[in-house]
Coordinates of C-alpha atoms and ligand atoms in Angstrom, one line a residue:
X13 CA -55.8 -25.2 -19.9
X14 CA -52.3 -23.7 -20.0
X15 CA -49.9 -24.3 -17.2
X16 CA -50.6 -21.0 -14.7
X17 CA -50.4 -19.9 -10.9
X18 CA -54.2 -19.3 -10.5
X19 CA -55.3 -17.5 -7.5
X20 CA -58.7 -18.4 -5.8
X21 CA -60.7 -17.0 -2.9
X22 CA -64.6 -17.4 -1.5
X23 CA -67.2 -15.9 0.6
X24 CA -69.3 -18.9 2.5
X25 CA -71.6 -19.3 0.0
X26 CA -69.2 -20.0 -2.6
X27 CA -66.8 -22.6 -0.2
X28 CA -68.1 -25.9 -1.9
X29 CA -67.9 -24.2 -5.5
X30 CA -64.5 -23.1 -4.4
X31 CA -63.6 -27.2 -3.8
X32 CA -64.6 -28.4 -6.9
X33 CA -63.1 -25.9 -9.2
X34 CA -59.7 -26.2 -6.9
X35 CA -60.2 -30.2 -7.8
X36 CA -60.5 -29.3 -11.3
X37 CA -57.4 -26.8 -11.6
X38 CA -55.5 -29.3 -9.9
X39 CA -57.0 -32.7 -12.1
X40 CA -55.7 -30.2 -15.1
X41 CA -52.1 -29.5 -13.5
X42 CA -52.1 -26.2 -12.6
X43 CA -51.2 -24.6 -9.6
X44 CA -53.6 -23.3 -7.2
X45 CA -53.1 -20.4 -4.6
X46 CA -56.1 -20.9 -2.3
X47 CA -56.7 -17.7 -0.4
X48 CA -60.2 -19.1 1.8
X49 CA -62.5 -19.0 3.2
X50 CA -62.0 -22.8 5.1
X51 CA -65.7 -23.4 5.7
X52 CA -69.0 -22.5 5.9
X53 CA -69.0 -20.2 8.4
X54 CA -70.0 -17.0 7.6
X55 CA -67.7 -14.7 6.5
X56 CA -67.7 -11.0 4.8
X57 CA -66.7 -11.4 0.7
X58 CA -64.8 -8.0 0.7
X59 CA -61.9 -9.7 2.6
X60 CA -61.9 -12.1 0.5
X61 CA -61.9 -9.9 -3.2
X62 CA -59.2 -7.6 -1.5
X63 CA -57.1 -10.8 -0.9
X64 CA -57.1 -11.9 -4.5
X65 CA -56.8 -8.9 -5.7
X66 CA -53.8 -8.5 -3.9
X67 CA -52.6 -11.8 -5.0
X68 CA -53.0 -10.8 -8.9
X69 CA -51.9 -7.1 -8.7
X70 CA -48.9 -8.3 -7.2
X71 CA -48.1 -10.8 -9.8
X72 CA -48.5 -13.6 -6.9
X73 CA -50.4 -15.1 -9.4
X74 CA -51.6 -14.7 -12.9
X75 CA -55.0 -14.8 -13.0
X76 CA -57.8 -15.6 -10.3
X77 CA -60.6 -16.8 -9.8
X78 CA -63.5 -15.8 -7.0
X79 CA -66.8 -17.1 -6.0
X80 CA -69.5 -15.8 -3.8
X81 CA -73.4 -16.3 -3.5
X82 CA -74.5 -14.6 -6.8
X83 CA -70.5 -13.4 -8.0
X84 CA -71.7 -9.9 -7.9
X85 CA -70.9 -8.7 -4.7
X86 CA -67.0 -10.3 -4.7
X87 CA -66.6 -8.8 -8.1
X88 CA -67.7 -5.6 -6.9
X89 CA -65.5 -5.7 -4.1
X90 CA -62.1 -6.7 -6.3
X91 CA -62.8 -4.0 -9.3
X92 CA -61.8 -1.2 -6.3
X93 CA -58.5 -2.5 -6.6
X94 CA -56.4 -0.8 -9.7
X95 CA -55.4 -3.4 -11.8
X96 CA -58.2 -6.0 -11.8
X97 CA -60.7 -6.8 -14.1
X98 CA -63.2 -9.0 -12.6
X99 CA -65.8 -10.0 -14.7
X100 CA -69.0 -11.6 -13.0
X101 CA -69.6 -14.7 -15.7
X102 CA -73.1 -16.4 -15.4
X103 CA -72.1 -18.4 -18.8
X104 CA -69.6 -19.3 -21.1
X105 CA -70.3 -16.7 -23.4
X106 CA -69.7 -14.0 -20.9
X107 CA -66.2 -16.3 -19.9
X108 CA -65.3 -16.0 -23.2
X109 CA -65.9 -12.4 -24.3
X110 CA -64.6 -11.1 -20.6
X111 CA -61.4 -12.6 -21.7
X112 CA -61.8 -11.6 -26.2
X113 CA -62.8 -8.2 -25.3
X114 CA -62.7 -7.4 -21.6
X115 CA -59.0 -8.8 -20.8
X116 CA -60.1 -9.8 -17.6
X117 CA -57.9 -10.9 -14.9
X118 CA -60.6 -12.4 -12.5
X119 CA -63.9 -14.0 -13.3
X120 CA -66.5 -14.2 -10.9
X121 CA -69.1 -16.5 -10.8
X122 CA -72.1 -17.0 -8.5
X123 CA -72.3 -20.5 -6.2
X124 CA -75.9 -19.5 -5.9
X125 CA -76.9 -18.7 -9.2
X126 CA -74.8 -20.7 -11.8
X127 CA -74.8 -24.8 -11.9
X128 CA -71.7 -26.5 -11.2
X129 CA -71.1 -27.8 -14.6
X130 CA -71.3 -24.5 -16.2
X131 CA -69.5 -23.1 -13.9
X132 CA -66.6 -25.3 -14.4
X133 CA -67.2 -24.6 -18.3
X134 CA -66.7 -21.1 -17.5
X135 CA -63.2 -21.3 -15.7
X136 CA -61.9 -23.1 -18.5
X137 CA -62.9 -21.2 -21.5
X138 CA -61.9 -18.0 -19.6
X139 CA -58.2 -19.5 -18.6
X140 CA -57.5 -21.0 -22.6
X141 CA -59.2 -18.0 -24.2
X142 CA -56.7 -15.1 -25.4
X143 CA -57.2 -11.6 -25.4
X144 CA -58.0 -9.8 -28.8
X145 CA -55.8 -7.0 -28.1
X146 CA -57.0 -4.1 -30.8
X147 CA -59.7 -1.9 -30.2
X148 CA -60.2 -3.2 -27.4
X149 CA -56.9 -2.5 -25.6
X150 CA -57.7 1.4 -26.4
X151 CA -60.8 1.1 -24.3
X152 CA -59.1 -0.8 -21.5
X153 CA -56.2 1.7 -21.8
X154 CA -59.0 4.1 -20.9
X155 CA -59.8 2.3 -18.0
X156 CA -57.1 3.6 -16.1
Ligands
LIG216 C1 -73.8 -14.0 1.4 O1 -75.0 -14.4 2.0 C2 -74.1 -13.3 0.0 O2 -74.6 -12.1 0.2 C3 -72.8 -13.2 -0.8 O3 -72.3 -14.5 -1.0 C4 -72.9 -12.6 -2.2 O4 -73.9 -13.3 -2.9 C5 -72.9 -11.2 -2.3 O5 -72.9 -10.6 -3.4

């Protein structure tokens, strides 16, 4: 992994994902802007995509990473924000081509849905994989 300021945030259903990916970026030297949540309690996942997406947009940090139940609904929440490009990744092909084709910004991925292991496969293909720039910047120009 390259050396980065990675943002990461989490509903309650993704706090113990959250840990272990932070342990991860952190094993791997990179540093790690953890936005919350602090438990288990339950908590509402909008807060906490608006709060990363802050943290990127801003420039706070370059990339980010957020983790909810399913990834879906977090996802959702930071692609209102101009700017971002989350991309909900269930496996390491979707972490890969998010980042080829997509450009994306933030990856999402699901606590509920998507093993531990793979979902640590998935953070670090989609922070050493480049962007393809190309055809693909036209259509992301187009994204506004
Ligand atoms: C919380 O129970 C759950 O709805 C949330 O983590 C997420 O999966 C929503 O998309």
């Amino acid at each position: 992994m390259a050396a980065a300021s990675i943002a990461i945030a989490s509903d309650h259903a993704g706090f113990d994902l959250k840990a272990a990916l932070i342990e991860d970026l952190q094993a791997a030297g990179m540093a790690v802007l953890d936005l919350g949540t602090d438990s288990r309690d339950s908590v509402d996942y909008p807060d906490y995509g608006a709060a990363l997406a802050q943290a990127v947009t801003s420039g706070k940090a370059t990339r980010g990473v957020l983790v909810c139940g399913t990834g879906i609904g977090i996802a959702i929440a930071a692609n209102r924000h101009k700017g971002i490009r989350a991309a909900h990744c269930r496996d390491t092909t979707d972490a890969r081509l998010a980042r080829q084709h997509n450009d994306a910004n933030v990856i999402a991925l699901g606590a509920r849905t998507t093993g531990i292991e793979v979902a640590k496969d998935c953070l670090r293909i989609f922070l050493s994989t480049g962007f393809e720039g190309g055809r693909h910047q036209r259509r992301i120009d187009k994204l506004g």
